[in-house]
Amino acid sequence: MMWALASLLLAGLVRAAIPNAMLRGMPSLPKIPVPARSNTSPNGTALPPITTVYYFDQLIDHNNPDLGTFQQRYWMNWEFYEPGGPIVLMTPGETDADGYEGYLTNETINGLIAQQQNGAAVLVEHRFFGYSNPYDNLTSQSLALLTIQQAIDDLDYFANTADLPMPGGDAVKPGQAPWILIGGSYSGALTGWTMVNKPGLFWAAYASSAVVEAITDYYGYFTPIREYMPQNCSSDVEAVITYLDGMYVANNTAGIQTLKEAFGLGDVVHVDDFASALQYNLFDWQSLQPDVGPGAMFFDFCDALEVKDGVSAGPEGWGLENAIYSWGNFWNTTYYNYVCGSEDAETCLGTYNTTQSYYTNVTINNAERSWFWMVCNQVGWYQVGPPEGQPAIVSRILQPIYEERQCVDMFPQAFSYPPLPTTTQTDMMYDGWNLDVPRLFFANGLRDPWREATVSADGLYKANTTSMPIYEGDGFHCSDLITENGIVDPTIAVVQAAGLMYMKEWLAEWTPSA
């Protein structure tokens, strides 16, 4: 539990200076500590540390190979490998891959599959994240080569071209050995999309919390949070949000200013930035895992609202007046410093100053900028308020235009007006919720805020078949990827066991190409 809490706090600190609330809820893989142990191969040979970085000459542009190559980083562990075993490949997606080497070990589903099947595990960094960059900047001109299709083509080119550093690693291309693709969250979606776009390249795949449906107006992010957070807490949050939205509709600027001041945010100039700041507490939900309990920031937040003199409120909460006081007090005493540190409120939370380094910094290894490019162009997933008539724990002041405006501010060379991401085209190209490909295992979590973009979305009723199984446990975001979570939560153990069973069955069917 301590490592989970430590990684939760680290995630909060890393995100602290990001004024765009949506980027605080990036669909990222959970990190696990990199094991310190040394590894040996099955025959007892000492292996290089799993933190050893290898480099692959990846094509800059798969549509124009004449542009040359760039150095794509990857990591590898072959402690379980025996000739004939599979290559288990993952990209952690929209992040610097350094620090994700734990996914090469049996502390994750990747390593469990490699161990069960005598395979080798590979982790490859996504283009334009970390230090795998075709160019030495993140300008709009460079980022034009950051697309879903280029990322899929990267996986194809790597699998078919890379000579892996293990013994015999030059003779395990697809056709010579079975390749398994694994991903979680965005990289889980990329796993599904690759199986659609490159049939036969990977023999089997495992996609956790895979957000396969690109959605512009993604208010569904908050549905699982509202359903599974303490009900008294959601009742009181809803009361405050209803109060704010009512004042906004009535143009009650004085009332809104008083509310902002209750949170210590009176200096936040724009009401949509204030509404966005109130989302921050809810984004802490995404950091939760089954072994995280009291002491996590999300539960501290709810305790601050709902516990008075050692007594917890009933399901209806304590009511609006207490909710404003308690939530505001939590911001004033704990949360403001956690998010903003010594910055003033407008600098920390405002999004209208286009000279901020947040908008202008084009140096590499800036995951938020690279990810926002993908969001603005192809996937959307703007985490906004729900339509009228639905319960709202997030303000309806927040609509896609709030993010789309920032696309222009971030990438003025690319956008002269707020862009609509091409989500319909993305879903047509890669099948979205309609994908149906063999030997693709989906694992989802009921408490995952990204559930509504997965094949386990409410009302989708997608069939769970032996060809494309869909399993859902009680987990949070990508919980099933981490071995420990199956020990803590038996419903996650069921998902993991099913995934291992299907991989064993499917790999038994593989034969080399002629």
Coordinates of C-alpha atoms in Angstrom, one line a residue:
M1 CA 0.0 0.0 0.0
M2 CA 2.9 2.4 0.7
W3 CA 4.2 2.2 -2.8
A4 CA 0.7 2.9 -4.2
L5 CA 0.3 5.9 -2.0
A6 CA 3.8 7.1 -2.9
S7 CA 3.1 6.9 -6.6
L8 CA -0.2 8.6 -6.0
L9 CA 1.5 11.6 -4.4
L10 CA 4.2 11.6 -7.0
A11 CA 1.5 11.8 -9.7
G12 CA -0.1 14.8 -8.0
L13 CA 3.3 16.6 -7.8
V14 CA 4.1 16.0 -11.4
R15 CA 0.7 17.4 -12.5
A16 CA 0.8 20.3 -10.1
A17 CA 1.8 23.0 -12.6
I18 CA -0.7 22.1 -15.4
P19 CA -3.5 24.6 -15.6
N20 CA -5.5 22.5 -18.1
A21 CA -7.6 20.3 -15.9
M22 CA -8.2 17.8 -18.7
L23 CA -4.5 17.0 -18.8
R24 CA -4.6 16.1 -15.1
G25 CA -6.9 13.2 -16.1
M26 CA -4.7 11.9 -19.0
P27 CA -5.5 8.2 -19.6
S28 CA -2.1 7.1 -18.3
L29 CA -0.8 3.8 -17.2
P30 CA -0.3 3.4 -13.4
K31 CA 3.4 3.2 -12.6
I32 CA 4.9 0.5 -10.4
P33 CA 8.4 0.6 -8.8
V34 CA 11.2 -0.9 -10.8
P35 CA 12.3 -4.0 -8.9
A36 CA 15.9 -3.8 -7.8
R37 CA 16.6 -7.5 -8.2
S38 CA 19.0 -8.9 -10.8
N39 CA 17.8 -11.4 -13.4
T40 CA 19.1 -14.5 -14.9
S41 CA 18.0 -16.4 -18.0
P42 CA 16.5 -20.0 -17.6
N43 CA 20.0 -21.4 -18.1
G44 CA 21.4 -19.3 -15.3
T45 CA 23.2 -16.6 -17.4
A46 CA 23.2 -13.2 -15.8
L47 CA 21.1 -10.7 -17.7
P48 CA 21.6 -6.9 -18.2
P49 CA 19.5 -4.8 -15.8
I50 CA 16.0 -4.2 -17.0
T51 CA 16.7 -0.5 -16.9
T52 CA 19.2 -0.9 -19.8
V53 CA 18.2 1.3 -22.7
Y54 CA 18.3 0.0 -26.2
Y55 CA 17.8 2.0 -29.4
F56 CA 15.9 1.2 -32.6
D57 CA 16.2 3.1 -35.9
Q58 CA 12.5 3.9 -36.4
L59 CA 11.2 5.6 -39.5
I60 CA 10.5 9.3 -39.1
D61 CA 7.5 9.1 -41.5
H62 CA 6.1 5.8 -42.6
N63 CA 4.6 7.5 -45.6
N64 CA 8.0 8.9 -46.7
P65 CA 10.8 6.6 -45.7
D66 CA 13.3 8.9 -47.5
L67 CA 13.1 11.2 -44.5
G68 CA 15.3 8.7 -42.6
T69 CA 15.0 7.4 -39.1
F70 CA 15.1 8.5 -35.4
Q71 CA 16.3 6.7 -32.3
Q72 CA 13.4 5.1 -30.5
R73 CA 14.1 3.9 -27.0
Y74 CA 13.1 0.4 -25.8
W75 CA 13.8 -1.9 -22.8
M76 CA 13.8 -5.7 -22.6
N77 CA 13.7 -8.6 -20.2
W78 CA 14.3 -12.2 -21.3
E79 CA 14.5 -13.9 -17.9
F80 CA 11.7 -16.3 -18.8
Y81 CA 12.5 -16.8 -22.5
E82 CA 13.1 -20.1 -24.1
P83 CA 13.3 -20.6 -27.9
G84 CA 9.9 -20.8 -29.4
G85 CA 8.3 -18.5 -26.8
P86 CA 6.4 -15.3 -27.7
I87 CA 7.6 -11.7 -27.7
V88 CA 5.3 -9.7 -25.4
L89 CA 5.4 -6.1 -26.5
M90 CA 4.0 -3.0 -24.8
T91 CA 4.2 0.8 -25.2
P92 CA 3.2 2.7 -22.1
G93 CA 1.7 5.3 -24.5
E94 CA 1.5 9.0 -23.8
T95 CA 4.4 9.3 -21.3
D96 CA 8.2 9.1 -20.9
A97 CA 8.7 5.3 -20.8
D98 CA 11.6 5.6 -18.4
G99 CA 10.4 4.3 -15.1
Y100 CA 7.9 1.9 -16.6
E101 CA 10.4 -1.0 -16.6
G102 CA 8.3 -2.8 -14.0
Y103 CA 6.0 -3.8 -16.9
L104 CA 8.8 -6.1 -18.0
T105 CA 8.5 -8.2 -14.8
N106 CA 6.0 -10.7 -13.4
E107 CA 4.7 -7.9 -11.1
T108 CA 2.5 -7.1 -14.1
I109 CA 0.3 -9.1 -16.5
N110 CA 3.0 -8.7 -19.2
G111 CA 5.5 -10.6 -17.1
L112 CA 2.9 -13.2 -16.0
I113 CA 2.2 -14.0 -19.6
A114 CA 5.9 -14.1 -20.5
Q115 CA 6.5 -16.4 -17.5
Q116 CA 3.7 -18.7 -18.3
Q117 CA 4.6 -18.9 -22.0
N118 CA 8.4 -18.8 -21.7
G119 CA 8.4 -15.5 -23.5
A120 CA 10.4 -12.2 -23.6
A121 CA 9.0 -8.8 -22.6
V122 CA 9.7 -5.6 -24.5
L123 CA 8.7 -2.0 -23.6
V124 CA 9.0 0.5 -26.4
E125 CA 8.6 4.3 -26.1
H126 CA 5.9 6.0 -28.1
R127 CA 7.0 8.5 -30.7
F128 CA 7.1 12.1 -29.5
F129 CA 7.1 11.1 -25.8
G130 CA 10.2 10.9 -23.5
Y131 CA 13.3 10.9 -25.7
S132 CA 11.9 9.1 -28.7
N133 CA 11.5 12.1 -31.0
P134 CA 11.9 12.4 -34.7
Y135 CA 12.8 16.1 -34.2
D136 CA 14.4 18.0 -31.4
N137 CA 11.3 20.0 -30.6
L138 CA 7.5 19.8 -30.2
T139 CA 6.4 22.5 -32.6
S140 CA 3.2 22.0 -34.6
Q141 CA 5.3 21.3 -37.7
S142 CA 7.1 18.4 -35.9
L143 CA 4.0 17.1 -34.2
A144 CA 2.3 16.7 -37.6
L145 CA 3.9 13.3 -37.5
L146 CA 2.3 12.4 -34.2
T147 CA -0.8 10.5 -35.3
I148 CA -2.5 7.2 -34.4
Q149 CA -1.5 5.7 -37.7
Q150 CA 2.2 6.6 -37.4
A151 CA 2.2 5.0 -33.9
I152 CA 0.6 1.9 -35.3
D153 CA 3.1 1.8 -38.1
D154 CA 5.9 2.2 -35.5
L155 CA 4.8 -1.0 -33.8
D156 CA 4.6 -2.8 -37.2
Y157 CA 8.1 -1.6 -38.2
F158 CA 9.6 -2.4 -34.9
A159 CA 8.2 -6.0 -34.8
N160 CA 9.3 -6.7 -38.4
T161 CA 12.7 -5.0 -38.3
A162 CA 14.2 -4.9 -34.8
D163 CA 17.0 -7.4 -33.9
L164 CA 16.4 -7.8 -30.2
P165 CA 19.4 -7.9 -27.9
M166 CA 18.8 -11.3 -26.5
P167 CA 20.4 -14.5 -27.9
G168 CA 18.6 -15.4 -31.1
G169 CA 16.9 -12.0 -31.0
D170 CA 17.4 -11.6 -34.8
A171 CA 15.2 -14.6 -35.6
V172 CA 12.0 -13.8 -33.7
K173 CA 10.1 -11.6 -36.2
P174 CA 6.4 -12.2 -36.6
G175 CA 6.0 -15.4 -38.5
Q176 CA 9.1 -16.8 -36.8
A177 CA 7.7 -16.3 -33.3
P178 CA 4.3 -15.3 -32.0
W179 CA 4.1 -11.6 -30.9
I180 CA 1.6 -10.5 -28.3
L181 CA 0.6 -6.8 -28.0
I182 CA -0.4 -5.5 -24.6
G183 CA -1.6 -2.0 -23.6
G184 CA -3.5 -0.1 -21.1
S185 CA -5.6 3.1 -21.3
Y186 CA -4.6 5.0 -24.5
S187 CA -2.0 2.3 -25.3
G188 CA -4.8 -0.2 -24.7
A189 CA -6.8 1.5 -27.4
L190 CA -3.7 1.5 -29.6
T191 CA -3.6 -2.2 -29.0
G192 CA -7.1 -2.7 -30.2
W193 CA -6.7 -0.2 -33.1
T194 CA -3.5 -2.0 -34.2
M195 CA -5.3 -5.4 -34.2
V196 CA -7.9 -3.8 -36.5
N197 CA -5.4 -2.0 -38.8
K198 CA -2.7 -4.7 -39.0
P199 CA -4.5 -8.0 -39.0
G200 CA -2.1 -10.9 -38.4
L201 CA 0.8 -8.8 -37.3
F202 CA 0.3 -9.7 -33.6
W203 CA -1.0 -13.2 -32.9
A204 CA -2.8 -12.2 -29.7
A205 CA -3.4 -9.0 -27.7
Y206 CA -4.4 -7.9 -24.2
A207 CA -6.1 -4.5 -23.8
S208 CA -6.7 -3.1 -20.3
S209 CA -9.0 -0.1 -19.8
A210 CA -8.7 0.4 -23.5
V211 CA -10.4 3.7 -24.6
V212 CA -11.2 2.4 -28.1
E213 CA -14.0 4.9 -28.8
A214 CA -12.8 8.5 -29.5
I215 CA -15.4 10.9 -28.0
T216 CA -15.3 14.7 -28.1
D217 CA -17.9 15.4 -25.4
Y218 CA -16.6 13.0 -22.8
Y219 CA -18.8 13.8 -19.8
G220 CA -18.9 10.0 -19.1
Y221 CA -15.5 10.3 -17.4
F222 CA -17.3 11.3 -14.2
T223 CA -20.0 8.7 -14.3
P224 CA -18.1 5.9 -12.6
I225 CA -16.7 8.4 -10.1
R226 CA -20.1 9.6 -9.2
E227 CA -21.4 6.0 -9.0
Y228 CA -18.6 4.7 -6.8
M229 CA -17.4 7.6 -4.6
P230 CA -19.1 7.9 -1.2
Q231 CA -22.7 8.9 -1.8
N232 CA -22.7 11.6 0.8
C233 CA -19.6 13.1 -0.9
S234 CA -21.2 13.1 -4.3
S235 CA -24.4 14.6 -2.9
D236 CA -22.6 17.5 -1.5
V237 CA -20.4 18.0 -4.5
E238 CA -23.5 18.0 -6.7
A239 CA -25.1 20.6 -4.4
V240 CA -22.2 23.0 -4.8
I241 CA -22.0 22.5 -8.6
T242 CA -25.8 23.0 -9.0
Y243 CA -25.4 26.2 -7.0
L244 CA -22.5 27.5 -9.1
D245 CA -24.3 26.6 -12.4
G246 CA -27.5 28.3 -11.2
M247 CA -25.6 31.5 -10.5
Y248 CA -23.9 31.3 -13.9
V249 CA -27.2 31.0 -15.7
A250 CA -28.6 34.0 -13.7
N251 CA -25.4 36.0 -14.4
N252 CA -24.9 36.4 -10.6
T253 CA -21.3 37.6 -10.8
A254 CA -21.3 38.8 -7.2
G255 CA -22.4 35.4 -5.9
I256 CA -19.8 33.6 -8.0
Q257 CA -17.1 35.9 -6.7
T258 CA -18.2 35.1 -3.1
L259 CA -18.1 31.3 -3.9
K260 CA -14.6 31.7 -5.4
E261 CA -13.4 33.5 -2.3
A262 CA -14.7 30.7 -0.1
F263 CA -12.2 28.4 -1.9
G264 CA -9.4 31.0 -1.7
L265 CA -9.7 31.4 -5.5
G266 CA -11.0 34.9 -5.6
D267 CA -8.2 35.9 -7.9
V268 CA -9.1 33.4 -10.6
V269 CA -10.4 35.8 -13.2
H270 CA -12.6 33.5 -15.4
V271 CA -15.5 31.5 -14.1
D272 CA -14.7 28.5 -16.4
D273 CA -11.2 28.3 -14.9
F274 CA -12.8 28.3 -11.4
A275 CA -15.2 25.5 -12.5
S276 CA -12.2 23.6 -13.9
A277 CA -10.3 23.9 -10.7
L278 CA -13.2 22.2 -8.8
Q279 CA -12.7 19.2 -11.1
Y280 CA -9.2 18.7 -9.8
N281 CA -10.5 16.9 -6.6
L282 CA -12.3 14.4 -8.8
F283 CA -9.3 13.7 -11.0
D284 CA -7.6 12.3 -8.0
W285 CA -9.9 9.3 -8.3
Q286 CA -8.0 8.2 -11.3
S287 CA -4.9 7.6 -9.2
L288 CA -6.7 5.1 -6.9
Q289 CA -6.1 1.4 -7.0
P290 CA -7.6 -1.4 -4.9
D291 CA -4.9 -1.3 -2.2
V292 CA -5.2 2.5 -1.7
G293 CA -7.4 3.6 1.1
P294 CA -7.5 6.2 3.9
G295 CA -4.8 8.8 3.4
A296 CA -5.2 9.0 -0.4
M297 CA -6.0 12.6 -1.5
F298 CA -9.4 11.7 -2.9
F299 CA -10.6 10.2 0.4
D300 CA -9.1 13.1 2.4
F301 CA -11.2 15.3 0.2
C302 CA -14.4 13.4 0.9
D303 CA -13.6 13.1 4.6
A304 CA -13.1 16.9 4.8
L305 CA -16.6 17.3 3.4
E306 CA -18.5 14.6 5.2
V307 CA -17.0 14.0 8.6
K308 CA -17.9 16.5 11.4
D309 CA -16.8 15.9 15.0
G310 CA -16.1 12.3 14.1
V311 CA -19.6 11.8 12.6
S312 CA -20.1 11.0 8.9
A313 CA -23.0 12.5 7.0
G314 CA -25.8 10.3 5.7
P315 CA -26.2 9.6 2.0
E316 CA -27.7 13.0 1.4
G317 CA -24.6 14.8 2.8
W318 CA -24.6 17.7 5.1
G319 CA -26.1 20.2 2.6
L320 CA -25.0 23.1 0.5
E321 CA -23.9 25.6 3.2
N322 CA -21.6 23.1 5.0
A323 CA -20.4 21.7 1.6
I324 CA -19.2 25.2 0.5
Y325 CA -17.5 25.8 3.9
S326 CA -15.9 22.4 4.1
W327 CA -14.8 22.1 0.5
G328 CA -13.5 25.6 0.5
N329 CA -11.7 25.0 3.8
F330 CA -10.1 21.9 2.3
W331 CA -8.8 24.0 -0.6
N332 CA -7.5 26.7 1.7
T333 CA -5.8 24.4 4.2
T334 CA -4.6 21.5 2.1
Y335 CA -5.3 21.4 -1.5
Y336 CA -4.2 24.8 -2.8
N337 CA -0.7 24.1 -1.7
Y338 CA -0.8 20.6 -3.1
V339 CA -1.8 21.9 -6.6
C340 CA -0.3 25.4 -6.8
G341 CA 2.5 25.6 -4.2
S342 CA 3.7 29.2 -4.1
E343 CA 2.1 30.3 -7.3
D344 CA -0.8 32.8 -7.2
A345 CA -4.2 31.4 -8.2
E346 CA -4.5 33.0 -11.6
T347 CA -1.0 31.9 -12.7
C348 CA -1.7 28.4 -11.4
L349 CA -5.2 27.8 -12.5
G350 CA -5.9 30.4 -15.3
T351 CA -5.8 29.3 -18.9
Y352 CA -6.2 32.7 -20.7
N353 CA -2.5 33.9 -20.5
T354 CA -1.1 32.6 -23.8
T355 CA 2.4 33.7 -22.8
Q356 CA 2.7 31.1 -20.1
S357 CA 5.4 28.5 -20.6
Y358 CA 2.6 25.9 -20.5
Y359 CA 1.6 27.1 -24.0
T360 CA 5.0 28.1 -25.4
N361 CA 7.5 25.5 -24.2
V362 CA 8.3 23.3 -27.2
T363 CA 11.2 21.3 -25.8
I364 CA 11.0 17.5 -26.0
N365 CA 9.9 15.2 -23.2
N366 CA 6.8 17.3 -22.5
A367 CA 4.1 14.6 -22.4
E368 CA 1.3 17.1 -21.7
R369 CA 2.0 19.0 -24.9
S370 CA 2.4 15.9 -27.1
W371 CA -0.8 14.4 -25.6
F372 CA -2.8 17.6 -26.1
W373 CA -1.8 17.5 -29.8
M374 CA -3.4 14.1 -30.1
V375 CA -6.5 15.3 -28.1
C376 CA -7.0 18.4 -30.2
N377 CA -6.6 16.4 -33.5
Q378 CA -7.9 12.9 -33.2
V379 CA -9.4 11.7 -29.9
G380 CA -11.0 14.5 -28.0
W381 CA -12.1 13.0 -24.7
Y382 CA -12.8 16.4 -23.2
Q383 CA -13.9 15.9 -19.6
V384 CA -16.8 18.2 -19.4
G385 CA -20.1 18.7 -17.6
P386 CA -23.1 16.4 -18.5
P387 CA -26.2 17.3 -20.4
E388 CA -29.2 18.9 -18.6
G389 CA -31.2 16.3 -16.8
Q390 CA -28.3 14.2 -15.6
P391 CA -26.7 14.5 -12.1
A392 CA -23.7 16.8 -12.3
I393 CA -20.6 16.6 -10.1
V394 CA -18.8 18.8 -12.7
S395 CA -20.1 22.2 -13.8
R396 CA -21.9 22.5 -17.1
I397 CA -20.0 25.7 -17.6
L398 CA -17.3 23.3 -18.9
Q399 CA -18.0 22.3 -22.5
P400 CA -15.6 21.1 -25.3
I401 CA -15.0 24.7 -26.4
Y402 CA -13.1 25.3 -23.1
E403 CA -10.4 22.8 -24.3
E404 CA -10.7 23.6 -28.0
R405 CA -9.8 27.3 -27.2
Q406 CA -6.7 26.0 -25.6
C407 CA -5.8 24.0 -28.7
V408 CA -5.5 27.3 -30.5
D409 CA -3.4 28.8 -27.7
M410 CA -1.1 25.8 -27.6
F411 CA -0.7 25.4 -31.3
P412 CA -1.5 28.8 -33.0
Q413 CA 0.5 27.7 -36.1
A414 CA -1.8 24.8 -36.6
F415 CA -5.2 26.2 -35.6
S416 CA -6.6 29.6 -36.3
Y417 CA -9.9 28.8 -34.7
P418 CA -11.0 26.2 -32.1
P419 CA -10.7 22.8 -33.8
L420 CA -13.1 19.9 -33.6
P421 CA -11.1 16.7 -33.1
T422 CA -11.8 14.2 -35.9
T423 CA -13.3 11.6 -33.5
T424 CA -15.9 10.3 -36.1
Q425 CA -13.1 9.6 -38.6
T426 CA -10.9 8.0 -35.9
D427 CA -13.8 5.7 -34.9
M428 CA -14.5 4.8 -38.5
M429 CA -10.8 4.1 -39.3
Y430 CA -10.2 1.9 -36.2
D431 CA -13.8 0.7 -35.6
G432 CA -14.1 2.2 -32.1
W433 CA -16.8 0.3 -30.1
N434 CA -17.6 -1.7 -33.2
L435 CA -14.2 -3.5 -33.4
D436 CA -14.4 -7.2 -33.6
V437 CA -11.1 -9.0 -34.1
P438 CA -10.0 -12.5 -33.0
R439 CA -7.6 -13.2 -30.1
L440 CA -8.1 -9.8 -28.5
F441 CA -8.7 -9.9 -24.7
F442 CA -10.4 -6.9 -23.1
A443 CA -10.0 -6.2 -19.3
N444 CA -12.0 -3.4 -17.7
G445 CA -12.9 -2.0 -14.3
L446 CA -16.2 -0.9 -13.0
R447 CA -14.6 2.0 -11.0
D448 CA -12.5 3.2 -13.9
P449 CA -13.3 6.8 -15.0
W450 CA -12.4 5.8 -18.5
R451 CA -14.9 2.9 -18.6
E452 CA -17.4 4.8 -20.7
A453 CA -14.9 4.9 -23.7
T454 CA -14.2 1.2 -23.4
V455 CA -16.1 -1.8 -24.7
S456 CA -17.7 -2.1 -21.2
A457 CA -19.4 1.3 -21.6
D458 CA -23.0 1.5 -20.1
G459 CA -25.6 0.4 -22.6
L460 CA -23.2 -0.9 -25.1
Y461 CA -23.8 -4.6 -24.2
K462 CA -21.0 -5.8 -26.4
A463 CA -20.9 -9.6 -26.5
N464 CA -18.2 -11.5 -24.5
T465 CA -17.1 -14.2 -26.9
T466 CA -14.3 -16.8 -26.8
S467 CA -12.8 -15.1 -29.9
M468 CA -12.8 -11.6 -28.3
P469 CA -13.4 -12.0 -24.5
I470 CA -14.5 -9.0 -22.4
Y471 CA -13.9 -9.3 -18.7
E472 CA -14.8 -6.6 -16.1
G473 CA -13.7 -6.6 -12.4
D474 CA -14.3 -4.1 -9.6
G475 CA -11.0 -2.4 -10.4
F476 CA -10.0 1.2 -11.2
H477 CA -7.9 2.3 -14.1
C478 CA -5.8 -0.5 -15.6
S479 CA -5.9 -2.3 -12.2
D480 CA -5.7 -5.7 -13.8
L481 CA -2.3 -5.0 -15.3
I482 CA -0.7 -5.1 -11.8
T483 CA -0.2 -8.5 -10.3
E484 CA -0.6 -7.2 -6.7
N485 CA -4.1 -5.9 -7.4
G486 CA -5.3 -9.5 -8.2
I487 CA -4.1 -10.5 -4.7
V488 CA -6.0 -7.7 -3.1
D489 CA -9.2 -7.9 -5.1
P490 CA -10.6 -11.4 -6.1
T491 CA -12.6 -9.9 -9.0
I492 CA -9.4 -8.6 -10.5
A493 CA -7.8 -12.1 -10.0
V494 CA -10.6 -13.6 -12.1
V495 CA -9.8 -11.1 -14.9
Q496 CA -6.1 -11.9 -14.8
A497 CA -6.6 -15.6 -14.7
A498 CA -8.9 -15.4 -17.7
G499 CA -6.4 -13.4 -19.6
L500 CA -3.7 -15.9 -18.9
M501 CA -6.0 -18.8 -19.9
Y502 CA -6.8 -17.3 -23.2
M503 CA -3.2 -16.5 -24.0
K504 CA -2.3 -20.1 -23.3
E505 CA -5.1 -21.4 -25.6
W506 CA -4.4 -18.9 -28.4
L507 CA -0.6 -19.4 -28.4
A508 CA -1.1 -23.2 -28.6
E509 CA -2.8 -22.5 -31.9
W510 CA 0.1 -20.6 -33.4
T511 CA 2.3 -22.1 -36.1
P512 CA 5.3 -20.4 -37.9
S513 CA 4.8 -19.0 -41.4
A514 CA 6.0 -21.1 -44.3

